[in-house]
mmCIF file of C-alpha atoms in Angstrom:
data_model
loop_
_atom_site.group_PDB
_atom_site.id
_atom_site.type_symbol
_atom_site.label_atom_id
_atom_site.label_comp_id
_atom_site.label_asym_id
_atom_site.label_seq_id
_atom_site.Cartn_x
_atom_site.Cartn_y
_atom_site.Cartn_z
ATOM 1 C CA UNK I 78 18.795 -13.203 21.961
ATOM 2 C CA UNK I 79 16.225 -10.976 20.049
ATOM 3 C CA UNK I 80 15.707 -7.673 19.287
ATOM 4 C CA UNK I 81 12.744 -5.748 18.569
ATOM 5 C CA UNK I 82 12.795 -3.848 15.150
ATOM 6 C CA UNK I 83 10.687 -0.324 15.583
ATOM 7 C CA UNK I 84 7.229 -0.760 13.266
ATOM 8 C CA UNK I 85 6.957 2.179 10.875
ATOM 9 C CA UNK I 86 3.801 3.417 10.036
ATOM 10 C CA UNK I 87 2.761 3.305 6.717
ATOM 11 C CA UNK I 88 0.843 6.308 4.528
ATOM 12 C CA UNK I 89 -0.387 6.211 1.349
ATOM 13 C CA UNK I 90 -3.460 8.042 0.453
ATOM 14 C CA UNK I 91 -5.315 4.622 -0.884
ATOM 15 C CA UNK I 92 -4.508 2.628 2.559
ATOM 16 C CA UNK I 93 -8.482 2.383 3.405
ATOM 17 C CA UNK I 94 -9.837 2.738 -0.283
ATOM 18 C CA UNK I 95 -12.761 0.050 -0.891
ATOM 19 C CA UNK I 96 -14.075 -0.382 -4.403
ATOM 20 C CA UNK I 97 -14.653 2.433 -6.835
ATOM 21 C CA UNK I 98 -18.413 2.723 -7.323
ATOM 22 C CA UNK I 99 -19.019 5.390 -10.511
ATOM 23 C CA UNK I 100 -22.118 6.207 -9.188
ATOM 24 C CA UNK I 101 -20.734 7.258 -5.879
ATOM 25 C CA UNK I 102 -17.857 9.077 -6.570
ATOM 26 C CA UNK I 103 -17.970 13.505 -5.832
ATOM 27 C CA UNK I 104 -17.165 15.649 -8.174
ATOM 28 C CA UNK I 105 -14.589 17.757 -8.253
ATOM 29 C CA UNK I 106 -16.992 20.815 -7.377
ATOM 30 C CA UNK I 107 -18.422 18.964 -4.384
ATOM 31 C CA UNK I 108 -14.712 17.896 -3.059
ATOM 32 C CA UNK I 109 -13.598 21.477 -3.496
ATOM 33 C CA UNK I 110 -16.563 22.857 -1.286
ATOM 34 C CA UNK I 111 -15.841 20.082 1.065
ATOM 35 C CA UNK I 112 -12.589 21.296 1.634
ATOM 36 C CA UNK I 113 -13.537 24.800 2.010
ATOM 37 C CA UNK I 114 -16.236 23.822 4.490
ATOM 38 C CA UNK I 115 -14.213 21.762 6.703
ATOM 39 C CA UNK I 116 -10.510 23.452 6.361
ATOM 40 C CA UNK I 117 -8.311 20.440 5.768
ATOM 41 C CA UNK I 118 -10.408 18.376 8.584
ATOM 42 C CA UNK I 119 -10.616 14.844 8.776
ATOM 43 C CA UNK I 120 -13.467 13.362 10.731
ATOM 44 C CA UNK I 121 -14.703 9.594 11.695
ATOM 45 C CA UNK I 122 -16.671 8.249 13.836
ATOM 46 C CA UNK I 123 -17.170 5.884 16.733
ATOM 47 C CA UNK I 124 -21.054 4.670 16.500
ATOM 48 C CA UNK I 125 -21.676 1.854 19.481
ATOM 49 C CA UNK I 126 -25.027 1.016 20.333
ATOM 50 C CA UNK I 127 -25.663 1.413 24.132
ATOM 51 C CA UNK I 128 -27.261 -1.926 24.493
ATOM 52 C CA UNK I 129 -23.598 -3.284 26.300
ATOM 53 C CA UNK I 130 -20.913 -3.044 27.389
ATOM 54 C CA UNK I 131 -17.310 -2.505 25.544
ATOM 55 C CA UNK I 132 -15.876 -5.332 24.590
ATOM 56 C CA UNK I 133 -12.611 -6.165 22.299
ATOM 57 C CA UNK I 134 -14.389 -5.715 19.125
ATOM 58 C CA UNK I 135 -15.143 -1.736 20.341
ATOM 59 C CA UNK I 136 -11.438 -1.504 20.974
ATOM 60 C CA UNK I 137 -10.719 -2.477 18.148
ATOM 61 C CA UNK I 138 -13.014 -0.043 16.268
ATOM 62 C CA UNK I 139 -12.301 2.777 18.331
ATOM 63 C CA UNK I 140 -8.173 2.437 17.355
ATOM 64 C CA UNK I 141 -9.386 2.710 13.668
ATOM 65 C CA UNK I 142 -11.652 5.233 14.317
ATOM 66 C CA UNK I 143 -9.484 7.924 16.617
ATOM 67 C CA UNK I 144 -5.686 6.847 15.360
ATOM 68 C CA UNK I 145 -5.221 4.377 12.594
ATOM 69 C CA UNK I 146 -7.719 5.525 9.854
ATOM 70 C CA UNK I 147 -5.392 8.798 10.516
ATOM 71 C CA UNK I 148 -2.339 7.615 10.466
ATOM 72 C CA UNK I 149 -2.337 5.536 7.768
ATOM 73 C CA UNK I 150 -3.986 8.689 5.256
ATOM 74 C CA UNK I 151 -1.373 10.781 7.270
ATOM 75 C CA UNK I 152 -3.560 13.198 8.559
ATOM 76 C CA UNK I 153 -1.614 15.390 10.385
ATOM 77 C CA UNK I 154 -2.956 15.342 14.914
ATOM 78 C CA UNK I 155 -4.386 18.852 14.126
ATOM 79 C CA UNK I 156 -6.965 17.913 11.508
ATOM 80 C CA UNK I 157 -8.190 14.445 13.400
ATOM 81 C CA UNK I 158 -11.498 14.843 14.802
ATOM 82 C CA UNK I 159 -13.903 11.396 15.784
ATOM 83 C CA UNK I 160 -17.430 12.113 16.667
ATOM 84 C CA UNK I 161 -18.473 9.594 19.436
ATOM 85 C CA UNK I 162 -22.040 8.896 18.181
ATOM 86 C CA UNK I 163 -24.792 6.831 20.361
ATOM 87 C CA UNK I 164 -26.251 4.294 17.922
ATOM 88 C CA UNK I 165 -29.457 4.194 19.968
ATOM 89 C CA UNK I 166 -32.164 3.819 17.427
ATOM 90 C CA UNK I 167 -33.193 0.362 19.542
ATOM 91 C CA UNK I 168 -35.093 1.488 22.996
ATOM 92 C CA UNK I 169 -35.840 -1.776 24.070
ATOM 93 C CA UNK I 170 -32.253 -3.176 24.402
ATOM 94 C CA UNK I 171 -30.889 0.162 25.563
ATOM 95 C CA UNK I 172 -30.171 2.069 28.735
ATOM 96 C CA UNK I 173 -28.723 5.108 30.749
ATOM 97 C CA UNK I 174 -26.128 1.955 32.266
ATOM 98 C CA UNK I 175 -24.722 1.020 29.056
ATOM 99 C CA UNK I 176 -24.497 5.173 27.893
ATOM 100 C CA UNK I 177 -22.433 5.696 30.824
ATOM 101 C CA UNK I 178 -20.324 2.780 30.771
ATOM 102 C CA UNK I 179 -19.631 3.638 27.151
ATOM 103 C CA UNK I 180 -18.532 7.370 28.048
ATOM 104 C CA UNK I 181 -16.709 6.071 30.989
ATOM 105 C CA UNK I 182 -14.866 3.190 29.224
ATOM 106 C CA UNK I 183 -13.980 5.567 26.200
ATOM 107 C CA UNK I 184 -12.466 8.766 28.549
ATOM 108 C CA UNK I 185 -10.742 5.209 30.720
ATOM 109 C CA UNK I 186 -9.140 4.264 27.018
ATOM 110 C CA UNK I 187 -7.478 7.880 26.660
ATOM 111 C CA UNK I 188 -9.837 8.596 23.614
ATOM 112 C CA UNK I 189 -11.283 12.215 23.124
ATOM 113 C CA UNK I 190 -14.042 12.600 21.099
ATOM 114 C CA UNK I 191 -14.161 15.773 19.274
ATOM 115 C CA UNK I 192 -18.356 15.737 20.105
ATOM 116 C CA UNK I 193 -21.022 13.653 21.129
ATOM 117 C CA UNK I 194 -23.925 13.364 19.458
ATOM 118 C CA UNK I 195 -27.078 10.208 19.337
ATOM 119 C CA UNK I 196 -28.395 8.927 16.336
ATOM 120 C CA UNK I 197 -31.714 9.451 17.899
ATOM 121 C CA UNK I 198 -31.257 13.266 17.947
ATOM 122 C CA UNK I 199 -32.119 12.787 14.184
ATOM 123 C CA UNK I 200 -35.446 10.922 14.250
ATOM 124 C CA UNK I 201 -37.549 13.699 13.313
ATOM 125 C CA UNK I 202 -35.281 15.056 10.224
ATOM 126 C CA UNK I 203 -35.157 11.497 8.888
ATOM 127 C CA UNK I 204 -38.944 10.761 9.516
ATOM 128 C CA UNK I 205 -39.638 14.118 7.207
ATOM 129 C CA UNK I 206 -36.716 13.463 4.845
ATOM 130 C CA UNK I 207 -38.793 10.179 4.547
ATOM 131 C CA UNK I 208 -41.866 11.614 3.806
ATOM 132 C CA UNK I 209 -39.964 14.080 1.120
ATOM 133 C CA UNK I 210 -39.105 10.881 -0.674
ATOM 134 C CA UNK I 211 -42.293 8.928 -0.334
ATOM 135 C CA UNK I 212 -44.268 12.042 -1.872
ATOM 136 C CA UNK I 213 -41.968 12.024 -4.769
ATOM 137 C CA UNK I 214 -42.280 8.452 -5.239
ATOM 138 C CA UNK I 215 -38.959 7.732 -4.915
ATOM 139 C CA UNK I 216 -39.585 5.440 -1.113
ATOM 140 C CA UNK I 217 -42.415 3.398 0.574
ATOM 141 C CA UNK I 218 -43.639 1.758 3.625
ATOM 142 C CA UNK I 219 -42.339 -1.800 4.288
ATOM 143 C CA UNK I 220 -45.025 -3.503 6.531
ATOM 144 C CA UNK I 221 -43.556 -6.911 6.036
ATOM 145 C CA UNK I 222 -43.211 -9.314 9.042
ATOM 146 C CA UNK I 223 -40.037 -11.002 9.995
ATOM 147 C CA UNK I 224 -40.682 -13.655 8.241
ATOM 148 C CA UNK I 225 -41.529 -12.386 5.229
ATOM 149 C CA UNK I 226 -38.204 -10.655 5.248
ATOM 150 C CA UNK I 227 -35.894 -13.542 6.003
ATOM 151 C CA UNK I 228 -38.157 -15.111 2.465
ATOM 152 C CA UNK I 229 -37.608 -12.464 0.246
ATOM 153 C CA UNK I 230 -33.526 -11.776 1.352
ATOM 154 C CA UNK I 231 -33.867 -15.921 1.085
ATOM 155 C CA UNK I 232 -35.640 -15.810 -2.834
ATOM 156 C CA UNK I 233 -33.199 -12.920 -3.749
ATOM 157 C CA UNK I 234 -30.178 -14.716 -3.080
ATOM 158 C CA UNK I 235 -31.375 -17.553 -4.638
ATOM 159 C CA UNK I 236 -32.332 -15.605 -7.872
ATOM 160 C CA UNK I 237 -28.458 -13.752 -7.416
ATOM 161 C CA UNK I 238 -26.918 -17.000 -7.580
ATOM 162 C CA UNK I 239 -28.609 -18.365 -10.477
ATOM 163 C CA UNK I 240 -27.745 -15.205 -12.309
ATOM 164 C CA UNK I 241 -24.486 -15.816 -11.465
ATOM 165 C CA UNK I 242 -23.614 -19.259 -13.351
ATOM 166 C CA UNK I 243 -25.700 -18.146 -15.962
ATOM 167 C CA UNK I 244 -29.286 -20.086 -14.990
ATOM 168 C CA UNK I 245 -32.433 -18.612 -15.658
ATOM 169 C CA UNK I 246 -33.967 -16.923 -12.451
ATOM 170 C CA UNK I 247 -37.276 -17.384 -12.665
ATOM 171 C CA UNK I 248 -36.761 -21.355 -12.984
ATOM 172 C CA UNK I 249 -34.205 -21.628 -10.590
ATOM 173 C CA UNK I 250 -35.833 -19.294 -8.111
ATOM 174 C CA UNK I 251 -39.482 -18.706 -9.116
ATOM 175 C CA UNK I 252 -41.140 -15.662 -7.447
ATOM 176 C CA UNK I 253 -44.131 -16.933 -5.661
ATOM 177 C CA UNK I 254 -45.949 -13.756 -5.125
ATOM 178 C CA UNK I 255 -45.763 -9.677 -5.583
ATOM 179 C CA UNK I 256 -46.583 -9.382 -2.053
ATOM 180 C CA UNK I 257 -42.365 -11.011 -1.497
ATOM 181 C CA UNK I 258 -40.608 -9.988 -3.947
ATOM 182 C CA UNK I 259 -40.603 -6.900 -5.050
ATOM 183 C CA UNK I 260 -43.160 -6.158 -2.113
ATOM 184 C CA UNK I 261 -46.644 -5.796 -1.339
ATOM 185 C CA UNK I 262 -46.453 -1.955 -1.070
ATOM 186 C CA UNK I 263 -43.284 -0.899 -3.987
ATOM 187 C CA UNK I 264 -46.345 -0.265 -6.279
ATOM 188 C CA UNK I 265 -48.354 1.418 -3.268
ATOM 189 C CA UNK I 266 -49.969 5.091 -3.664
ATOM 190 C CA UNK I 267 -48.381 8.075 -2.255
ATOM 191 C CA UNK I 268 -51.211 8.522 -0.432
ATOM 192 C CA UNK I 269 -51.818 4.882 1.238
ATOM 193 C CA UNK I 270 -48.201 5.197 1.895
ATOM 194 C CA UNK I 271 -48.399 8.430 4.010
ATOM 195 C CA UNK I 272 -51.095 6.645 5.552
ATOM 196 C CA UNK I 273 -49.221 4.292 6.859
#
């Protein structure tokens, strides 16, 4: 006869920590401002694309974002919030049927989001921010075809692999054209980028 032992939740402040990137660290001032604004509330988000029905992978993600992440970090129940965000950025694959289905399944599984948002609600803001970056010379418009992007990705991988083993990337994976790497519009004028 076997008896099941209850499982204990292990709480640790670094349970969900990833590698630390120096440039991505928040300053103490920013962390303090964040704490002041959010009053100790910790938020996660569940962002499915409304292009199909929920599956097991979605259930795992929901569990992580509505429960497990908070438990692992020791967040009190009253300070837990999850945003249900429809990642509706591909209108050709999405439909109201899937949007309604995702909402019903979320409710049926017992999860209650703080609020529901749609990525598409931010398109105009994102467009305006992109224009600002282009005007500052910090972004450009890419008009590569799918085949060109695949060639660029393959070339970048081969060059990176060569460097990782101490080989000359120009010998191992020569750049066939500036149109591929860094890309034909990388050094294009602000004016031309804004017209594209």
